[in-house]
mmCIF file of C-alpha atoms in Angstrom:
data_model
loop_
_atom_site.group_PDB
_atom_site.id
_atom_site.type_symbol
_atom_site.label_atom_id
_atom_site.label_comp_id
_atom_site.label_asym_id
_atom_site.label_seq_id
_atom_site.Cartn_x
_atom_site.Cartn_y
_atom_site.Cartn_z
ATOM 1 C CA MET E 312 -2.899 35.190 21.970
ATOM 2 C CA GLY E 313 -0.392 34.497 19.165
ATOM 3 C CA ALA E 314 2.492 34.366 21.683
ATOM 4 C CA LYS E 315 0.595 31.905 23.856
ATOM 5 C CA GLU E 316 -0.113 29.624 20.875
ATOM 6 C CA SER E 317 3.539 29.786 19.873
ATOM 7 C CA SER E 318 4.748 28.809 23.393
ATOM 8 C CA VAL E 319 2.356 25.846 23.434
ATOM 9 C CA SER E 320 3.592 24.585 20.077
ATOM 10 C CA GLU E 321 7.228 24.978 21.170
ATOM 11 C CA LYS E 322 6.577 22.422 23.916
ATOM 12 C CA TYR E 323 5.117 19.918 21.453
ATOM 13 C CA PRO E 324 5.634 17.030 21.711
ATOM 14 C CA ALA E 325 5.718 16.944 25.498
ATOM 15 C CA LYS E 326 4.928 13.220 25.836
ATOM 16 C CA PRO E 327 5.172 10.007 23.765
ATOM 17 C CA ILE E 328 3.155 9.781 20.532
ATOM 18 C CA THR E 329 0.925 6.762 19.893
ATOM 19 C CA VAL E 330 1.207 5.210 16.428
ATOM 20 C CA ILE E 331 -1.826 3.047 15.592
ATOM 21 C CA VAL E 332 -1.218 0.137 13.212
ATOM 22 C CA PRO E 333 -4.605 -1.219 12.014
ATOM 23 C CA TYR E 334 -3.136 -4.687 11.381
ATOM 24 C CA ALA E 335 -1.495 -7.442 13.410
ATOM 25 C CA ALA E 336 2.215 -7.453 14.197
ATOM 26 C CA GLY E 337 4.562 -8.688 11.494
ATOM 27 C CA GLY E 338 2.920 -7.188 8.389
ATOM 28 C CA SER E 339 4.325 -4.376 6.263
ATOM 29 C CA PHE E 340 2.440 -1.612 8.149
ATOM 30 C CA ASP E 341 3.791 -2.918 11.448
ATOM 31 C CA ILE E 342 7.339 -3.215 10.064
ATOM 32 C CA ILE E 343 7.239 0.399 8.842
ATOM 33 C CA ALA E 344 5.887 1.666 12.185
ATOM 34 C CA ARG E 345 8.544 -0.191 14.177
ATOM 35 C CA ALA E 346 11.282 1.047 11.859
ATOM 36 C CA LEU E 347 10.115 4.636 12.505
ATOM 37 C CA GLU E 348 9.834 3.942 16.246
ATOM 38 C CA LYS E 349 13.642 3.858 16.533
ATOM 39 C CA TYR E 350 13.922 7.484 15.421
ATOM 40 C CA GLY E 351 11.297 9.157 17.638
ATOM 41 C CA GLN E 352 13.704 10.458 20.263
ATOM 42 C CA LYS E 353 16.272 11.557 17.682
ATOM 43 C CA TYR E 354 13.973 13.652 15.514
ATOM 44 C CA LEU E 355 11.026 14.569 17.768
ATOM 45 C CA GLY E 356 12.515 14.345 21.239
ATOM 46 C CA GLN E 357 9.801 11.872 22.304
ATOM 47 C CA SER E 358 9.161 8.149 21.910
ATOM 48 C CA LEU E 359 6.828 6.715 19.308
ATOM 49 C CA VAL E 360 4.701 3.954 20.834
ATOM 50 C CA VAL E 361 3.340 1.436 18.308
ATOM 51 C CA VAL E 362 -0.079 -0.021 19.124
ATOM 52 C CA ASN E 363 -1.502 -2.815 16.925
ATOM 53 C CA MET E 364 -5.293 -2.744 16.498
ATOM 54 C CA PRO E 365 -6.123 -5.445 13.941
ATOM 55 C CA GLY E 366 -9.561 -6.518 12.784
ATOM 56 C CA GLY E 367 -12.494 -5.479 10.631
ATOM 57 C CA GLY E 368 -10.357 -5.149 7.498
ATOM 58 C CA ALA E 369 -8.346 -2.411 9.277
ATOM 59 C CA THR E 370 -11.507 -0.479 10.245
ATOM 60 C CA ILE E 371 -11.057 -1.053 14.009
ATOM 61 C CA GLY E 372 -7.702 0.740 14.001
ATOM 62 C CA MET E 373 -8.836 3.409 11.547
ATOM 63 C CA ASN E 374 -11.946 4.133 13.660
ATOM 64 C CA GLU E 375 -9.735 4.552 16.712
ATOM 65 C CA LEU E 376 -7.492 6.939 14.773
ATOM 66 C CA ALA E 377 -10.344 8.960 13.240
ATOM 67 C CA GLY E 378 -12.044 9.278 16.652
ATOM 68 C CA ALA E 379 -8.903 10.288 18.565
ATOM 69 C CA LYS E 380 -8.300 13.803 19.873
ATOM 70 C CA PRO E 381 -6.541 15.839 17.126
ATOM 71 C CA ASP E 382 -3.744 17.011 19.409
ATOM 72 C CA GLY E 383 -0.783 15.391 17.651
ATOM 73 C CA TYR E 384 -0.419 12.569 20.170
ATOM 74 C CA THR E 385 -2.261 9.925 18.130
ATOM 75 C CA ILE E 386 -1.240 9.162 14.560
ATOM 76 C CA GLY E 387 -1.558 6.036 12.451
ATOM 77 C CA VAL E 388 -0.048 4.074 9.593
ATOM 78 C CA VAL E 389 -2.459 4.039 6.653
ATOM 79 C CA GLY E 390 -2.598 2.744 3.100
ATOM 80 C CA VAL E 391 -5.076 3.056 0.258
ATOM 81 C CA GLY E 392 -7.549 1.170 2.496
ATOM 82 C CA VAL E 393 -8.531 4.587 3.883
ATOM 83 C CA ILE E 394 -10.002 5.262 0.449
ATOM 84 C CA LEU E 395 -11.191 1.743 -0.408
ATOM 85 C CA GLN E 396 -13.039 0.741 2.780
ATOM 86 C CA PRO E 397 -15.827 3.373 2.516
ATOM 87 C CA LEU E 398 -16.354 2.298 -1.124
ATOM 88 C CA TYR E 399 -17.135 -1.276 -0.013
ATOM 89 C CA GLY E 400 -19.822 -0.521 2.546
ATOM 90 C CA GLU E 401 -20.816 1.710 5.413
ATOM 91 C CA THR E 402 -18.011 2.659 7.807
ATOM 92 C CA ARG E 403 -18.242 4.569 11.095
ATOM 93 C CA TYR E 404 -16.167 7.386 9.608
ATOM 94 C CA HIS E 405 -15.573 8.475 6.033
ATOM 95 C CA TYR E 406 -11.817 8.032 6.333
ATOM 96 C CA PRO E 407 -10.700 10.179 3.362
ATOM 97 C CA THR E 408 -12.269 13.237 5.037
ATOM 98 C CA ALA E 409 -12.069 12.219 8.743
ATOM 99 C CA LEU E 410 -8.299 11.771 8.541
ATOM 100 C CA GLU E 411 -5.566 14.188 7.611
ATOM 101 C CA PRO E 412 -2.592 13.013 5.489
ATOM 102 C CA LEU E 413 0.770 13.891 7.060
ATOM 103 C CA VAL E 414 3.478 12.076 5.085
ATOM 104 C CA LYS E 415 3.702 9.400 2.429
ATOM 105 C CA ILE E 416 6.501 6.983 3.299
ATOM 106 C CA VAL E 417 6.780 4.195 0.748
ATOM 107 C CA SER E 418 5.255 3.006 -2.467
ATOM 108 C CA SER E 419 4.603 -0.698 -2.944
ATOM 109 C CA PRO E 420 4.801 -1.972 -6.508
ATOM 110 C CA VAL E 421 2.292 -4.572 -7.660
ATOM 111 C CA LEU E 422 4.030 -7.429 -9.483
ATOM 112 C CA VAL E 423 2.396 -10.101 -11.620
ATOM 113 C CA ALA E 424 4.261 -13.404 -11.712
ATOM 114 C CA ALA E 425 3.928 -16.981 -12.962
ATOM 115 C CA LEU E 426 5.826 -20.244 -12.719
ATOM 116 C CA ALA E 427 8.908 -20.091 -14.935
ATOM 117 C CA ASP E 428 7.908 -23.293 -16.792
ATOM 118 C CA LYS E 429 4.684 -21.764 -18.161
ATOM 119 C CA PRO E 430 4.440 -21.141 -21.936
ATOM 120 C CA TRP E 431 4.581 -17.357 -21.575
ATOM 121 C CA GLU E 432 7.538 -15.152 -20.761
ATOM 122 C CA ASN E 433 5.826 -11.767 -20.604
ATOM 123 C CA LEU E 434 2.385 -10.181 -20.289
ATOM 124 C CA SER E 435 1.855 -9.958 -24.060
ATOM 125 C CA GLU E 436 2.293 -13.733 -24.398
ATOM 126 C CA LEU E 437 0.075 -14.315 -21.369
ATOM 127 C CA VAL E 438 -2.684 -12.153 -22.869
ATOM 128 C CA ASN E 439 -2.509 -14.077 -26.176
ATOM 129 C CA TYR E 440 -2.676 -17.383 -24.287
ATOM 130 C CA ALA E 441 -5.636 -16.199 -22.181
ATOM 131 C CA LYS E 442 -7.529 -15.172 -25.322
ATOM 132 C CA GLN E 443 -6.965 -18.628 -26.848
ATOM 133 C CA HIS E 444 -7.844 -20.409 -23.582
ATOM 134 C CA PRO E 445 -10.746 -18.384 -22.108
ATOM 135 C CA GLY E 446 -11.502 -19.043 -18.443
ATOM 136 C CA GLU E 447 -8.382 -21.139 -17.895
ATOM 137 C CA ILE E 448 -6.236 -18.568 -16.076
ATOM 138 C CA LYS E 449 -6.663 -18.081 -12.332
ATOM 139 C CA VAL E 450 -4.835 -15.292 -10.508
ATOM 140 C CA GLY E 451 -4.114 -15.526 -6.783
ATOM 141 C CA HIS E 452 -3.912 -12.473 -4.544
ATOM 142 C CA SER E 453 -4.151 -11.546 -0.868
ATOM 143 C CA GLY E 454 -7.840 -10.681 -0.578
ATOM 144 C CA LEU E 455 -11.006 -9.335 -2.167
ATOM 145 C CA GLY E 456 -10.960 -5.584 -2.656
ATOM 146 C CA THR E 457 -7.249 -5.222 -1.901
ATOM 147 C CA ALA E 458 -4.922 -3.250 -4.132
ATOM 148 C CA VAL E 459 -3.536 -6.460 -5.657
ATOM 149 C CA HIS E 460 -7.070 -7.628 -6.490
ATOM 150 C CA ILE E 461 -7.816 -4.261 -8.097
ATOM 151 C CA THR E 462 -4.634 -4.513 -10.198
ATOM 152 C CA GLY E 463 -5.669 -7.967 -11.445
ATOM 153 C CA GLU E 464 -9.098 -6.629 -12.444
ATOM 154 C CA MET E 465 -7.523 -3.630 -14.198
ATOM 155 C CA LEU E 466 -5.156 -5.934 -16.109
ATOM 156 C CA ALA E 467 -8.017 -8.180 -17.280
ATOM 157 C CA ARG E 468 -10.202 -5.237 -18.286
ATOM 158 C CA GLU E 469 -7.470 -3.358 -20.131
ATOM 159 C CA ALA E 470 -6.198 -6.483 -21.939
ATOM 160 C CA GLY E 471 -9.706 -7.716 -22.785
ATOM 161 C CA ILE E 472 -9.250 -11.128 -21.171
ATOM 162 C CA THR E 473 -11.123 -13.187 -18.587
ATOM 163 C CA ILE E 474 -9.150 -14.333 -15.549
ATOM 164 C CA LYS E 475 -10.624 -15.801 -12.401
ATOM 165 C CA GLN E 476 -9.657 -13.990 -9.178
ATOM 166 C CA VAL E 477 -8.755 -16.298 -6.271
ATOM 167 C CA PRO E 478 -8.303 -14.593 -2.869
ATOM 168 C CA PHE E 479 -5.970 -15.925 -0.149
ATOM 169 C CA ARG E 480 -4.925 -14.684 3.304
ATOM 170 C CA GLY E 481 -1.512 -13.251 2.526
ATOM 171 C CA ASP E 482 1.464 -13.473 0.191
ATOM 172 C CA SER E 483 2.810 -16.724 1.656
ATOM 173 C CA GLU E 484 -0.463 -18.528 0.837
ATOM 174 C CA VAL E 485 -0.563 -16.908 -2.598
ATOM 175 C CA ILE E 486 2.966 -18.074 -3.467
ATOM 176 C CA ALA E 487 2.264 -21.581 -2.120
ATOM 177 C CA ALA E 488 -0.838 -21.776 -4.369
ATOM 178 C CA LEU E 489 1.253 -20.821 -7.408
ATOM 179 C CA LEU E 490 4.002 -23.321 -6.585
ATOM 180 C CA GLY E 491 1.330 -26.001 -6.054
ATOM 181 C CA GLY E 492 -0.276 -25.308 -9.427
ATOM 182 C CA HIS E 493 -3.616 -24.159 -7.950
ATOM 183 C CA VAL E 494 -3.355 -20.797 -9.752
ATOM 184 C CA GLN E 495 -1.436 -19.849 -12.901
ATOM 185 C CA LEU E 496 -0.732 -16.215 -12.000
ATOM 186 C CA ILE E 497 -0.207 -14.221 -8.827
ATOM 187 C CA SER E 498 -0.477 -10.525 -8.055
ATOM 188 C CA VAL E 499 1.652 -9.473 -5.073
ATOM 189 C CA PHE E 500 2.951 -6.314 -3.407
ATOM 190 C CA ASN E 501 6.256 -7.267 -1.971
ATOM 191 C CA PRO E 502 9.187 -7.980 -4.314
ATOM 192 C CA ALA E 503 11.129 -9.408 -1.341
ATOM 193 C CA SER E 504 8.599 -12.265 -1.022
ATOM 194 C CA LEU E 505 9.504 -13.413 -4.551
ATOM 195 C CA LYS E 506 13.251 -12.762 -4.515
ATOM 196 C CA GLU E 507 14.502 -16.264 -3.672
ATOM 197 C CA HIS E 508 12.045 -17.947 -6.062
ATOM 198 C CA VAL E 509 13.120 -15.634 -8.895
ATOM 199 C CA LYS E 510 16.789 -16.237 -8.064
ATOM 200 C CA SER E 511 16.336 -20.016 -8.151
ATOM 201 C CA GLY E 512 14.469 -19.801 -11.467
ATOM 202 C CA THR E 513 11.157 -21.170 -10.128
ATOM 203 C CA ILE E 514 9.074 -18.036 -10.601
ATOM 204 C CA ARG E 515 9.169 -15.477 -13.412
ATOM 205 C CA ILE E 516 7.910 -11.915 -12.922
ATOM 206 C CA LEU E 517 5.940 -10.858 -16.005
ATOM 207 C CA GLY E 518 5.409 -7.192 -15.235
ATOM 208 C CA VAL E 519 5.154 -4.386 -12.707
ATOM 209 C CA ALA E 520 2.178 -1.990 -12.581
ATOM 210 C CA GLU E 521 4.320 1.156 -12.241
ATOM 211 C CA GLU E 522 5.013 4.170 -14.446
ATOM 212 C CA ASN E 523 8.729 3.323 -14.414
ATOM 213 C CA ARG E 524 10.802 0.187 -13.889
ATOM 214 C CA LEU E 525 11.834 -0.664 -10.345
ATOM 215 C CA THR E 526 15.235 0.391 -9.035
ATOM 216 C CA LEU E 527 15.280 -2.344 -6.379
ATOM 217 C CA PRO E 528 18.319 -4.604 -6.800
ATOM 218 C CA GLY E 529 17.424 -7.764 -8.728
ATOM 219 C CA PHE E 530 14.200 -6.309 -10.176
ATOM 220 C CA GLU E 531 15.529 -3.660 -12.579
ATOM 221 C CA HIS E 532 14.910 -5.945 -15.581
ATOM 222 C CA VAL E 533 11.139 -6.309 -14.949
ATOM 223 C CA PRO E 534 9.167 -4.462 -17.672
ATOM 224 C CA THR E 535 6.211 -2.260 -16.771
ATOM 225 C CA PHE E 536 2.682 -3.121 -17.912
ATOM 226 C CA LYS E 537 2.756 -0.034 -20.156
ATOM 227 C CA GLU E 538 5.927 -1.182 -21.906
ATOM 228 C CA GLN E 539 3.965 -4.281 -22.875
ATOM 229 C CA GLY E 540 0.995 -2.381 -24.278
ATOM 230 C CA ILE E 541 -1.251 -2.608 -21.198
ATOM 231 C CA ASP E 542 -2.191 0.857 -19.932
ATOM 232 C CA VAL E 543 -2.205 0.099 -16.206
ATOM 233 C CA ALA E 544 0.019 1.988 -13.757
ATOM 234 C CA PHE E 545 -0.821 2.455 -10.115
ATOM 235 C CA ASN E 546 1.482 2.118 -7.136
ATOM 236 C CA PHE E 547 -0.012 1.747 -3.691
ATOM 237 C CA TRP E 548 1.320 3.885 -0.894
ATOM 238 C CA THR E 549 1.750 3.621 2.847
ATOM 239 C CA GLY E 550 1.907 6.775 4.939
ATOM 240 C CA ILE E 551 1.044 8.457 8.216
ATOM 241 C CA ALA E 552 -2.265 10.187 8.928
ATOM 242 C CA ALA E 553 -3.755 12.017 11.910
ATOM 243 C CA PRO E 554 -7.288 12.879 13.038
ATOM 244 C CA LYS E 555 -8.676 15.883 11.157
ATOM 245 C CA ASP E 556 -8.206 19.455 12.466
ATOM 246 C CA MET E 557 -4.839 19.103 14.162
ATOM 247 C CA PRO E 558 -3.439 22.538 15.191
ATOM 248 C CA LEU E 559 -1.198 23.916 12.431
ATOM 249 C CA ALA E 560 1.901 24.434 14.605
ATOM 250 C CA GLU E 561 1.791 20.872 15.966
ATOM 251 C CA LYS E 562 1.103 19.490 12.497
ATOM 252 C CA ALA E 563 4.117 21.332 11.072
ATOM 253 C CA ARG E 564 6.402 20.130 13.884
ATOM 254 C CA LEU E 565 5.228 16.519 13.559
ATOM 255 C CA ALA E 566 5.483 16.517 9.759
ATOM 256 C CA ALA E 567 9.010 17.962 9.945
ATOM 257 C CA GLY E 568 10.104 15.262 12.405
ATOM 258 C CA LEU E 569 8.576 12.506 10.270
ATOM 259 C CA ARG E 570 10.325 13.914 7.193
ATOM 260 C CA GLU E 571 13.686 13.626 8.972
ATOM 261 C CA MET E 572 12.943 10.029 10.010
ATOM 262 C CA ILE E 573 11.853 8.931 6.529
ATOM 263 C CA ASN E 574 14.846 10.563 4.844
ATOM 264 C CA ASP E 575 17.318 9.081 7.334
ATOM 265 C CA PRO E 576 19.726 6.975 5.192
ATOM 266 C CA GLU E 577 19.514 4.032 7.613
ATOM 267 C CA PHE E 578 15.692 4.011 7.481
ATOM 268 C CA LYS E 579 15.752 4.127 3.662
ATOM 269 C CA GLU E 580 18.251 1.276 3.529
ATOM 270 C CA ASN E 581 16.125 -0.850 5.885
ATOM 271 C CA MET E 582 13.009 -0.283 3.759
ATOM 272 C CA GLU E 583 14.800 -1.195 0.524
ATOM 273 C CA LYS E 584 16.077 -4.437 2.075
ATOM 274 C CA LEU E 585 12.420 -5.293 2.703
ATOM 275 C CA GLY E 586 11.514 -4.567 -0.923
ATOM 276 C CA MET E 587 9.840 -1.215 -0.218
ATOM 277 C CA SER E 588 10.761 1.947 -2.089
ATOM 278 C CA VAL E 589 10.902 5.113 0.044
ATOM 279 C CA GLN E 590 9.107 7.901 -1.833
ATOM 280 C CA TYR E 591 8.518 10.704 0.663
ATOM 281 C CA LEU E 592 5.746 13.251 0.184
ATOM 282 C CA GLY E 593 4.952 16.028 2.664
ATOM 283 C CA PRO E 594 1.454 17.011 3.875
ATOM 284 C CA GLU E 595 0.505 19.135 0.850
ATOM 285 C CA ASP E 596 1.746 16.768 -1.876
ATOM 286 C CA PHE E 597 0.467 13.714 -0.027
ATOM 287 C CA GLY E 598 -2.898 15.461 0.337
ATOM 288 C CA ASP E 599 -3.029 16.026 -3.436
ATOM 289 C CA ARG E 600 -2.189 12.356 -4.046
ATOM 290 C CA TRP E 601 -4.839 11.293 -1.497
ATOM 291 C CA ILE E 602 -7.530 13.302 -3.358
ATOM 292 C CA ALA E 603 -6.421 12.133 -6.832
ATOM 293 C CA ASP E 604 -6.342 8.469 -5.760
ATOM 294 C CA ASN E 605 -9.763 8.807 -4.133
ATOM 295 C CA THR E 606 -11.184 9.914 -7.491
ATOM 296 C CA LYS E 607 -9.303 7.235 -9.448
ATOM 297 C CA LEU E 608 -10.109 4.311 -7.132
ATOM 298 C CA THR E 609 -13.781 5.288 -6.795
ATOM 299 C CA LYS E 610 -14.043 5.057 -10.588
ATOM 300 C CA ILE E 611 -12.122 1.754 -10.832
ATOM 301 C CA VAL E 612 -14.084 0.039 -8.051
ATOM 302 C CA LYS E 613 -17.344 1.054 -9.718
ATOM 303 C CA GLU E 614 -16.299 0.045 -13.240
ATOM 304 C CA THR E 615 -14.821 -3.347 -12.298
ATOM 305 C CA GLY E 616 -17.788 -4.380 -10.127
ATOM 306 C CA ILE E 617 -15.534 -5.051 -7.107
ATOM 307 C CA ALA E 618 -17.901 -3.249 -4.714
ATOM 308 C CA GLU E 619 -20.813 -5.489 -5.782
ATOM 309 C CA LEU E 620 -18.602 -8.571 -5.425
ATOM 310 C CA ILE E 621 -17.723 -7.626 -1.833
ATOM 311 C CA ALA E 622 -21.339 -6.764 -1.002
ATOM 312 C CA ALA E 623 -22.403 -10.214 -2.268
ATOM 313 C CA GLN E 624 -19.778 -11.860 -0.010
ATOM 314 C CA LYS E 625 -21.177 -10.027 3.036
ATOM 315 C CA ASN E 626 -24.780 -11.128 2.406
#
């Protein structure tokens, strides 16, 4: 029996592997999937076929992934939404347990920024201003319940200030609202989206919600929240998951191939150009992170009242 299982796994993968992206083409998940797609033949001997399944706040694609046969031929790009979505309402599957983490690929830092002509140059000065002008500060971000929204709520709670959260439909709208003076602060994922504005001196980044400063070129000078006395540090990951109960031999082969792709110098360079920091974790370490973040985010969503806010929007 053991020999038969071994011969089956040696043939894996014997056909192309579908990679579900639960968002439309052009976003960061799609960019990561299509960057990996180039390395399928090289490291797995089969093509990766990217399939976009947008809609339902990513639940359409995640349902398809969770309901797929666990044979190693359907995987998907996931972020912390796998943890957050079940916290915001009933979902067809409980994604944290219906899916199996394979590899963490990148971490996305959350940056808080303001117009450079504002009377604050760092988070400490912003906090003092917000305390003296209660209710005046509005922060723009890319959607209710997203990681950037959560970071804004954590900042306000930890600093003891009131800031109004204003959701938009993506970073481009968020930045336009800041430039137009409709919000005074923004919370965004992608350093690359701010690069030109920072370079021209229009926008100033006040802090990054990471344990350590960024190593991305042009952003090394940005202080962390913690350096400025605000105990908030949480980076948001993007990785690859599979339906639960994938055979161990196939899982090991797939994870090994993905590790080679993610650690390919060209792939790393491409991600860094897009403002994403490659921070690989294998199945075991990524699984530990998945569990720890599930605990942490469940607590944060409850304490900040975000779940109630989203429920009220649905009714």
